PDB file of C-alpha atoms in Angstrom:
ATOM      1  CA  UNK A   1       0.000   0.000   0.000  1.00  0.00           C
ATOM      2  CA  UNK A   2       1.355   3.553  -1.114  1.00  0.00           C
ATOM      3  CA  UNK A   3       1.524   6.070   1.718  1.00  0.00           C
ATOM      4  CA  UNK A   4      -0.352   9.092   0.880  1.00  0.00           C
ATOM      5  CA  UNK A   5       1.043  12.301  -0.179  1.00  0.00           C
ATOM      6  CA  UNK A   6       0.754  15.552   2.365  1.00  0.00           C
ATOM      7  CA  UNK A   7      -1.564  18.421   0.765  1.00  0.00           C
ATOM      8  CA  UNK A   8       0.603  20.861   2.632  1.00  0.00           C
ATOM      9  CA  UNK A   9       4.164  21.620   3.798  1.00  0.00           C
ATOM     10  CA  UNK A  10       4.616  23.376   6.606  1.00  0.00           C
ATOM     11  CA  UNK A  11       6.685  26.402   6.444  1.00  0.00           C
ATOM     12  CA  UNK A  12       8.811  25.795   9.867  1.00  0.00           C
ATOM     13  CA  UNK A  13      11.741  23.732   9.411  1.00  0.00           C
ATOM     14  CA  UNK A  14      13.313  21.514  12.985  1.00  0.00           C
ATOM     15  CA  UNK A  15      16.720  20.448  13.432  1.00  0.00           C
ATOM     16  CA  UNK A  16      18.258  18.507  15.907  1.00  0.00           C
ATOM     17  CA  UNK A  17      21.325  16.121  17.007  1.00  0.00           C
ATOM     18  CA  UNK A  18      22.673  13.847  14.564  1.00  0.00           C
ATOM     19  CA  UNK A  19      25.671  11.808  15.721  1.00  0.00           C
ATOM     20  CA  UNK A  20      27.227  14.803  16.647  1.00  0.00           C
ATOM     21  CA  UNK A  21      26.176  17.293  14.485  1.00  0.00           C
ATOM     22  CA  UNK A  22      22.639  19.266  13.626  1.00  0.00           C
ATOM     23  CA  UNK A  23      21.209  18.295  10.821  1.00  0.00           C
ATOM     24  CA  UNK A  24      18.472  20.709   9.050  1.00  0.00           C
ATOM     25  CA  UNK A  25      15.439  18.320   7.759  1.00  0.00           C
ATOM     26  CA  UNK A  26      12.133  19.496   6.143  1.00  0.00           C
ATOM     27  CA  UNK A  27       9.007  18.705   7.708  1.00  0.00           C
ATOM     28  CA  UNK A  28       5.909  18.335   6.622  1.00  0.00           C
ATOM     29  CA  UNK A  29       2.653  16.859   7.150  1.00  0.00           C
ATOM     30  CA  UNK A  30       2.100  13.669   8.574  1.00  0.00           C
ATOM     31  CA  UNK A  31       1.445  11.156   6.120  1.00  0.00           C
ATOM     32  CA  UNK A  32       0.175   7.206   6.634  1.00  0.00           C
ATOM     33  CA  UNK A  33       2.688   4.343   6.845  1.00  0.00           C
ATOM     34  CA  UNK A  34       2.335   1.263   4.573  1.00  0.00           C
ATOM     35  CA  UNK A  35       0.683  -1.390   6.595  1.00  0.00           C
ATOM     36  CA  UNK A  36       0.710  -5.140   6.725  1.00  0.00           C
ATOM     37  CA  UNK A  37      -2.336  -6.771   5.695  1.00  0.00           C
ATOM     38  CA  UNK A  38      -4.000  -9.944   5.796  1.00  0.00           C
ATOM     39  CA  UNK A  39      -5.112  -9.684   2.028  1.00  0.00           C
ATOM     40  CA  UNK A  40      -1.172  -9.016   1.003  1.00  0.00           C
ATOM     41  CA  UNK A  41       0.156 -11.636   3.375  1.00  0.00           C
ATOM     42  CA  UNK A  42      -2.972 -14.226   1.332  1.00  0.00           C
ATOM     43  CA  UNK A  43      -1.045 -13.382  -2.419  1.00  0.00           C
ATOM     44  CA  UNK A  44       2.278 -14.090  -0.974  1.00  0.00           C
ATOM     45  CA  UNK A  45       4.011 -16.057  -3.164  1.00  0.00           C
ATOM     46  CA  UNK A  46       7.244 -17.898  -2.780  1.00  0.00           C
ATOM     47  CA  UNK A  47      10.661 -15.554  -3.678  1.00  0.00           C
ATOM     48  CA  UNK A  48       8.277 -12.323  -3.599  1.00  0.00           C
ATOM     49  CA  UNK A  49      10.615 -10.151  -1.855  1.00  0.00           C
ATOM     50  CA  UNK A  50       8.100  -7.212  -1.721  1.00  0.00           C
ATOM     51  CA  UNK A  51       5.311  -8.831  -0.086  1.00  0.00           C
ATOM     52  CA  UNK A  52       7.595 -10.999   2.288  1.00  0.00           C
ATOM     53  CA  UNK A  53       8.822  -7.371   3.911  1.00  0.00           C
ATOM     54  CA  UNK A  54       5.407  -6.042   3.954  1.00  0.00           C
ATOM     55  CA  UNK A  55       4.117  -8.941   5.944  1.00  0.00           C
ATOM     56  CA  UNK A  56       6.900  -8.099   8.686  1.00  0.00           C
ATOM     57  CA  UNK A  57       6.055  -5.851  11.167  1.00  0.00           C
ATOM     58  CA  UNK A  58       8.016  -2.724  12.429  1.00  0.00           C
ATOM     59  CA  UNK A  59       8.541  -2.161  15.993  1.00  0.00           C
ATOM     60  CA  UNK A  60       9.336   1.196  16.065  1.00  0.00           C
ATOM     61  CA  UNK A  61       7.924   3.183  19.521  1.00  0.00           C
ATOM     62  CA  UNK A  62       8.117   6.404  18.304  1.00  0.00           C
ATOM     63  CA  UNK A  63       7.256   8.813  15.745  1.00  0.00           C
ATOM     64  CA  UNK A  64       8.044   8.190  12.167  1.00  0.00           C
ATOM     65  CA  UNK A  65      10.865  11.072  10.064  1.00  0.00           C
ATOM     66  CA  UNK A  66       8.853  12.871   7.629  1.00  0.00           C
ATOM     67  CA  UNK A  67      11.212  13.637   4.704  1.00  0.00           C
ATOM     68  CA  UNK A  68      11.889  14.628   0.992  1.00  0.00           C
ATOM     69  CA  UNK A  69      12.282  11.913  -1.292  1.00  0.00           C
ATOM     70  CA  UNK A  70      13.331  11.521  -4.917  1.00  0.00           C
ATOM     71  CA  UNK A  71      13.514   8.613  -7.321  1.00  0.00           C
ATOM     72  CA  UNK A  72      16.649   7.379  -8.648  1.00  0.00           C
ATOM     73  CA  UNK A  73      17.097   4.912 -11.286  1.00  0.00           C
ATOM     74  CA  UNK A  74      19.740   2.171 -10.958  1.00  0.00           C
ATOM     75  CA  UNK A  75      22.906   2.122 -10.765  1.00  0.00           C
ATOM     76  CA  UNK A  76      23.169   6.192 -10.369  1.00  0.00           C
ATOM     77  CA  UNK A  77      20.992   5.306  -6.598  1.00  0.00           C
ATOM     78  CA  UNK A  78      23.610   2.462  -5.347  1.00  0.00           C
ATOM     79  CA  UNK A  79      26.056   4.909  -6.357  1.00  0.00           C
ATOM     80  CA  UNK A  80      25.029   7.702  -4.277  1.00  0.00           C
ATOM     81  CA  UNK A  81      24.344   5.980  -1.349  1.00  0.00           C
ATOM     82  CA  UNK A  82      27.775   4.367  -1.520  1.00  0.00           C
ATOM     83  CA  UNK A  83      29.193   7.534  -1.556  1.00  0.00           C
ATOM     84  CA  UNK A  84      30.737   7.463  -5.848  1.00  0.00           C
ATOM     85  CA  UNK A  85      28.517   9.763  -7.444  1.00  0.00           C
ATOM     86  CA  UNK A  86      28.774  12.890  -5.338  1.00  0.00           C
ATOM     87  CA  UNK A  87      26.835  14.946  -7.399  1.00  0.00           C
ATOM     88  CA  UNK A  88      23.479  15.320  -8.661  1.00  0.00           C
ATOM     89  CA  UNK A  89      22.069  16.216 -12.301  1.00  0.00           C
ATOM     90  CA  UNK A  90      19.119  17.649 -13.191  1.00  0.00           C
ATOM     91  CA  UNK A  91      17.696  20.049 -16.436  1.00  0.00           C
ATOM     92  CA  UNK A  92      15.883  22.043 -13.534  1.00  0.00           C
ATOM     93  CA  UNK A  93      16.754  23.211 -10.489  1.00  0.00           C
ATOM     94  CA  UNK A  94      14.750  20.248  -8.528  1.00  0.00           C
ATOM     95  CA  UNK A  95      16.981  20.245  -5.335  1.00  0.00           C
ATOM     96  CA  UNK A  96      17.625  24.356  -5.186  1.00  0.00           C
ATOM     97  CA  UNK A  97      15.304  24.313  -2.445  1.00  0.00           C
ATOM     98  CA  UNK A  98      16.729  21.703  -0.189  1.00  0.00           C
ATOM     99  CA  UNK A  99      20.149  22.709   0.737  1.00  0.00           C
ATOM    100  CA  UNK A 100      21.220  21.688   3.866  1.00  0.00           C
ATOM    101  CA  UNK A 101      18.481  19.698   4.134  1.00  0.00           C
ATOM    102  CA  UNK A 102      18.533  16.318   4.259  1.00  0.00           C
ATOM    103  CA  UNK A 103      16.778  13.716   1.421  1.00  0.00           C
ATOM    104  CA  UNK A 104      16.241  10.555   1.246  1.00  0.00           C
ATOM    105  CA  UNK A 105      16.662   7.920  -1.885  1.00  0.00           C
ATOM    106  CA  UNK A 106      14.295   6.000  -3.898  1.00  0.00           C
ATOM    107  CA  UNK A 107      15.168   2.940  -5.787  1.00  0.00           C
ATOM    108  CA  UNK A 108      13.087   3.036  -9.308  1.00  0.00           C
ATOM    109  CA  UNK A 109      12.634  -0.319 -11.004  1.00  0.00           C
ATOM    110  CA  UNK A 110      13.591   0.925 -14.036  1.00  0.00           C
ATOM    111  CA  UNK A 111      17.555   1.269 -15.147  1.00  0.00           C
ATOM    112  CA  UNK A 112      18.918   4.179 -16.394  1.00  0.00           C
ATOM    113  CA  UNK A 113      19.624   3.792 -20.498  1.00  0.00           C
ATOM    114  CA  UNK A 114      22.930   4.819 -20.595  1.00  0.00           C
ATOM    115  CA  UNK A 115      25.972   3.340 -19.833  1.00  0.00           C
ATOM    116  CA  UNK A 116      28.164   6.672 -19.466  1.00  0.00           C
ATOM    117  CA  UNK A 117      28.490   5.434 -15.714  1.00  0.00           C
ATOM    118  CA  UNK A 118      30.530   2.480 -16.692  1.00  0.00           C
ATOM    119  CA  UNK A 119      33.160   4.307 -18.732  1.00  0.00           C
ATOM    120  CA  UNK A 120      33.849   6.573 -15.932  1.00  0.00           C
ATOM    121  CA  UNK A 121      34.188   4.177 -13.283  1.00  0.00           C
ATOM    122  CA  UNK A 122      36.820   2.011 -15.391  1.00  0.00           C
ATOM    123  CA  UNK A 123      38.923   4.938 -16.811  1.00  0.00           C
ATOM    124  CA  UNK A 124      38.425   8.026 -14.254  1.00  0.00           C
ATOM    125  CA  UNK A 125      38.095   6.013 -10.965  1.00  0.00           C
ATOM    126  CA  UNK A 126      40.056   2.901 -12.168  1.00  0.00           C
ATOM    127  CA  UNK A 127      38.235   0.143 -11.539  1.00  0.00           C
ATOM    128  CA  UNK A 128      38.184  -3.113 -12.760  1.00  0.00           C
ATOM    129  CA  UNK A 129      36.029  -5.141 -13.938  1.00  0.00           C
ATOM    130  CA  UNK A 130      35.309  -7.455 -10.624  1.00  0.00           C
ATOM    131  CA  UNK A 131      35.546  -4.204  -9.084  1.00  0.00           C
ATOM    132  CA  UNK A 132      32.316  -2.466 -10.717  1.00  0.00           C
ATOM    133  CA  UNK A 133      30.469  -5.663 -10.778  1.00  0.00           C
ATOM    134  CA  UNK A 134      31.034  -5.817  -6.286  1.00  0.00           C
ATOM    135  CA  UNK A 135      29.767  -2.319  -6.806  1.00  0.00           C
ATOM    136  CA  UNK A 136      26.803  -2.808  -8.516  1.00  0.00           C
ATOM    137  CA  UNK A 137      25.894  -5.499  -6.458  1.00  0.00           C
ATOM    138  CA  UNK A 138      26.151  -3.488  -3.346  1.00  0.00           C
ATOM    139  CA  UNK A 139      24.013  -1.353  -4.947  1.00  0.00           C
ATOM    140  CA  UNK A 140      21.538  -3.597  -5.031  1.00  0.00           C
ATOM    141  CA  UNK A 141      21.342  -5.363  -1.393  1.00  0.00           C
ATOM    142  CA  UNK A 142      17.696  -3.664  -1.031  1.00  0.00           C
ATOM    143  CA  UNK A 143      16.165  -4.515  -4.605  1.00  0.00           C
ATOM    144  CA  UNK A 144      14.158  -1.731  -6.507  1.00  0.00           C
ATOM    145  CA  UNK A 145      11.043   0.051  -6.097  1.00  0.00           C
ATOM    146  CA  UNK A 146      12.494   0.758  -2.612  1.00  0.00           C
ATOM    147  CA  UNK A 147      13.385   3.827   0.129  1.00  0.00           C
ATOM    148  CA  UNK A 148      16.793   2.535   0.416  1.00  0.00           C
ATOM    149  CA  UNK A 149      18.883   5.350   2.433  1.00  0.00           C
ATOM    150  CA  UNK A 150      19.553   9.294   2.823  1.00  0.00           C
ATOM    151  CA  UNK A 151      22.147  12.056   1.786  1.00  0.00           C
ATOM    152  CA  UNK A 152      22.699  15.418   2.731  1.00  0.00           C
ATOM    153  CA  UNK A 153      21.701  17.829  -0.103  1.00  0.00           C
ATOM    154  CA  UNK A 154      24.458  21.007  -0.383  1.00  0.00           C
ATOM    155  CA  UNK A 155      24.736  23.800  -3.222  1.00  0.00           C
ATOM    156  CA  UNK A 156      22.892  23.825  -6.672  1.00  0.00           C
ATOM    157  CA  UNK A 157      24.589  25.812  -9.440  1.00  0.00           C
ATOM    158  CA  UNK A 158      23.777  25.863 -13.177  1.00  0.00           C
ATOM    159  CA  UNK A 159      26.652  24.504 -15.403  1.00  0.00           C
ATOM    160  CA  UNK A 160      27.996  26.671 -17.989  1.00  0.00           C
ATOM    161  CA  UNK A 161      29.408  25.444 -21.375  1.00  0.00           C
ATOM    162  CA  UNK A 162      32.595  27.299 -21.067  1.00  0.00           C
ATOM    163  CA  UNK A 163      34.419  25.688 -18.287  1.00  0.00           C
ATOM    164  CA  UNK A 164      37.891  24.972 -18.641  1.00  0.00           C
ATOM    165  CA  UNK A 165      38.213  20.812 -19.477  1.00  0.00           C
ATOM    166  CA  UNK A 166      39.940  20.102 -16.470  1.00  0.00           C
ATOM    167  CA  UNK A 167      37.097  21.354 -14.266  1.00  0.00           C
ATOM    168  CA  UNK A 168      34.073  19.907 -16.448  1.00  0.00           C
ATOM    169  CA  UNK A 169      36.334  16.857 -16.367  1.00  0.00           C
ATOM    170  CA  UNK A 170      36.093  16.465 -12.659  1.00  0.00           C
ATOM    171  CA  UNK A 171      32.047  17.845 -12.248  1.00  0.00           C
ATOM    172  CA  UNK A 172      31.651  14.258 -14.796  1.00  0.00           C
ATOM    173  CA  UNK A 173      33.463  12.311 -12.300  1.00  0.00           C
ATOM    174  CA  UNK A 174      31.846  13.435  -9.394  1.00  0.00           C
ATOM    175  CA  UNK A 175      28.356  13.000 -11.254  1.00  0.00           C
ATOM    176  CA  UNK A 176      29.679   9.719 -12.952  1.00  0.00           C
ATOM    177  CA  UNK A 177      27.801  11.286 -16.144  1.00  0.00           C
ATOM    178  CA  UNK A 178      28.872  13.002 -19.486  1.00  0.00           C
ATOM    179  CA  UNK A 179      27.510  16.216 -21.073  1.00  0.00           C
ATOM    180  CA  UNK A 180      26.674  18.131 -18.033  1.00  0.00           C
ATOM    181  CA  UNK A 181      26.479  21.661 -20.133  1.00  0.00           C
ATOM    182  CA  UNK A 182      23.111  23.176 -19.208  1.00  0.00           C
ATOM    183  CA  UNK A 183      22.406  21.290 -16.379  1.00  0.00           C
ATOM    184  CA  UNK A 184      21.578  22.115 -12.605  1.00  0.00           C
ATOM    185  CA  UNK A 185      24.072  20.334 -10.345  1.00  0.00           C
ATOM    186  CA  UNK A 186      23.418  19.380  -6.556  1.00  0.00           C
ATOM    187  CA  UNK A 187      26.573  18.434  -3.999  1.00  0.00           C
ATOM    188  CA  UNK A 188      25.483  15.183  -2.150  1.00  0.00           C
ATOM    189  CA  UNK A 189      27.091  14.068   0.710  1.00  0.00           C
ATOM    190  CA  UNK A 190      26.904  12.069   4.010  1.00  0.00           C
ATOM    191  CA  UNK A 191      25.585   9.069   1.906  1.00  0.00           C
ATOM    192  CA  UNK A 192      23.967   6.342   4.343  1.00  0.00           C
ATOM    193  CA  UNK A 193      21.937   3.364   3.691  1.00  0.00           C
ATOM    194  CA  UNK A 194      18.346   2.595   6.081  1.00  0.00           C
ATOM    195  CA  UNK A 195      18.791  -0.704   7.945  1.00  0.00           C
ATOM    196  CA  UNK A 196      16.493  -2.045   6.118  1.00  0.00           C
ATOM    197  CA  UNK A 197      14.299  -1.130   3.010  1.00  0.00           C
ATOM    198  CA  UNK A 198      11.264   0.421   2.847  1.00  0.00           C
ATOM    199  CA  UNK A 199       9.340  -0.668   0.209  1.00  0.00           C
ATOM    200  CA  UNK A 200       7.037   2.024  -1.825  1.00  0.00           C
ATOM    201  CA  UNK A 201       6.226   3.047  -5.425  1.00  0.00           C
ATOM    202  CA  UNK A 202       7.854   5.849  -6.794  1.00  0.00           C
ATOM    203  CA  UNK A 203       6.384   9.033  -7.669  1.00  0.00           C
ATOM    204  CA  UNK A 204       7.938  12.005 -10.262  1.00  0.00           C
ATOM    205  CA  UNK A 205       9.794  15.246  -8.655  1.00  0.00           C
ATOM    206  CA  UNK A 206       9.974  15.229  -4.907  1.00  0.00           C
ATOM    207  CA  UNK A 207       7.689  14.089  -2.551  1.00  0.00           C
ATOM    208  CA  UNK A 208       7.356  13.150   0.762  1.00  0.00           C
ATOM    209  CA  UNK A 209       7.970   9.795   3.028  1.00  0.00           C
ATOM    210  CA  UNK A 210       7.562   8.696   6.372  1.00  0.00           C
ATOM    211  CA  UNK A 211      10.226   6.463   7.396  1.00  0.00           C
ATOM    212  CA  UNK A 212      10.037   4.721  10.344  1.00  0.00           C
ATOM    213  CA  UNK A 213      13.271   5.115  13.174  1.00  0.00           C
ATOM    214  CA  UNK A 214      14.129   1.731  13.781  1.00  0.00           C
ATOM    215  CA  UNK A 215      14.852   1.818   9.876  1.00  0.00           C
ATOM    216  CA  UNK A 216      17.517   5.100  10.312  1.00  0.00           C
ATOM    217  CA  UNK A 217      21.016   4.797  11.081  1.00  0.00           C
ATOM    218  CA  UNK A 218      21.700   4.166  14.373  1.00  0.00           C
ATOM    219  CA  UNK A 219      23.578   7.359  14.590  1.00  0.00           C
ATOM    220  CA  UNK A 220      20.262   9.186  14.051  1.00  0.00           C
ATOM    221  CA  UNK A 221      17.998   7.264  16.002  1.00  0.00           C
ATOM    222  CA  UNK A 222      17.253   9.132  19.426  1.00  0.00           C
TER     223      UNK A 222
END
């Protein structure tokens, strides 16, 4: 079941501890968590990964972290959260909004169609072969269609067509992505994964999420 979207966001924004630190978060309405059900546990089927996690409860005892989410398609959304691709692409300024503000990450079920990511992983970042492949697969540990961790959102710029080649050389590293001319790019850091996934289906632009805080880090649980 697909938690419902908040009708309004509320202007005040709440920070507080964070392993250390203070971390600025957006809050919004409250919206409804995905429950278990007795009809989804009765069309459980063997290997179906998606209904087997909705059929197991959450103990969480307190409230749930209302946040911005986004969809990512694979493997740019293993990359982020493993901390590779540092920095976000869009043709609009989606993220302006949310600096210092923290987001969290949603696993599409659809791949992105171009392989740009591969090229720069072998020749700017080195890798080999066996390499990318224990890199994709960490990407992967939670599956797709999934709230699978959080990132810190920084600075959004627009990206000129004149910049000197060394510097547009190291934006396309940092983005693991060619032709960046035009673009709006977003700093992402502090990259962490949930404990566990939380499964949902995606939805276009941002929107919101409640995710429960036994799934958080333990550094951010209170």
């Amino acid at each position: 079941m697909e938690a419902p979207l908040s009708s309004t966001v509320a202007k005040e924004e709440s920070s507080g501890p964070t392993g250390g630190r203070r971390t600025k978060v957006a809050t919004f309405l409250p919206c409804e968590l995905p429950s278990c059900t007795a009809e989804a546990r009765s069309r459980q089927r063997p290997g179906d990964k998606l209904l087997e996690t909705l059929t197991k409860p959450l103990r969480c005892k307190s409230d749930p972290l209302n946040l911005l989410t986004n969809t990512n398609k694979q493997p740019y959304a293993g990359l982020v959260l493993n901390g590779v691709k540092s920095v976000e692409t869009r043709w609009r300024p989606l993220l302006a909004d949310l600096r210092n503000c923290t987001l969290a990450i949603h696993i599409a079920q659809a791949d992105w169609e171009g392989d740009e990511w591969s090229n720069i992983l072998t020749q700017m970042f080195g890798m080999k072969h066996r390499q990318v492949e224990e890199l994709l697969e960490s990407g992967e540990r939670f599956g797709r269609g999934v709230v699978a961790g959080l990132v810190d959102v920084g600075e959004t710029w627009y990206c000129a067509e004149d910049l000197p080649p060394e510097e547009m050389k190291e934006l396309e590293k940092a983005a693991c992505l060619t032709g960046l001319q035009q673009k709006y790019l977003t700093r992402l850091s502090n990259p962490r994964w949930l404990t566990e996934p939380l499964y949902m289906r995606g939805h276009k632009n941002v929107w919101t999420v409640n995710i429960p805080e036994c799934l958080l880090p333990s550094d951010e649980q209170e």
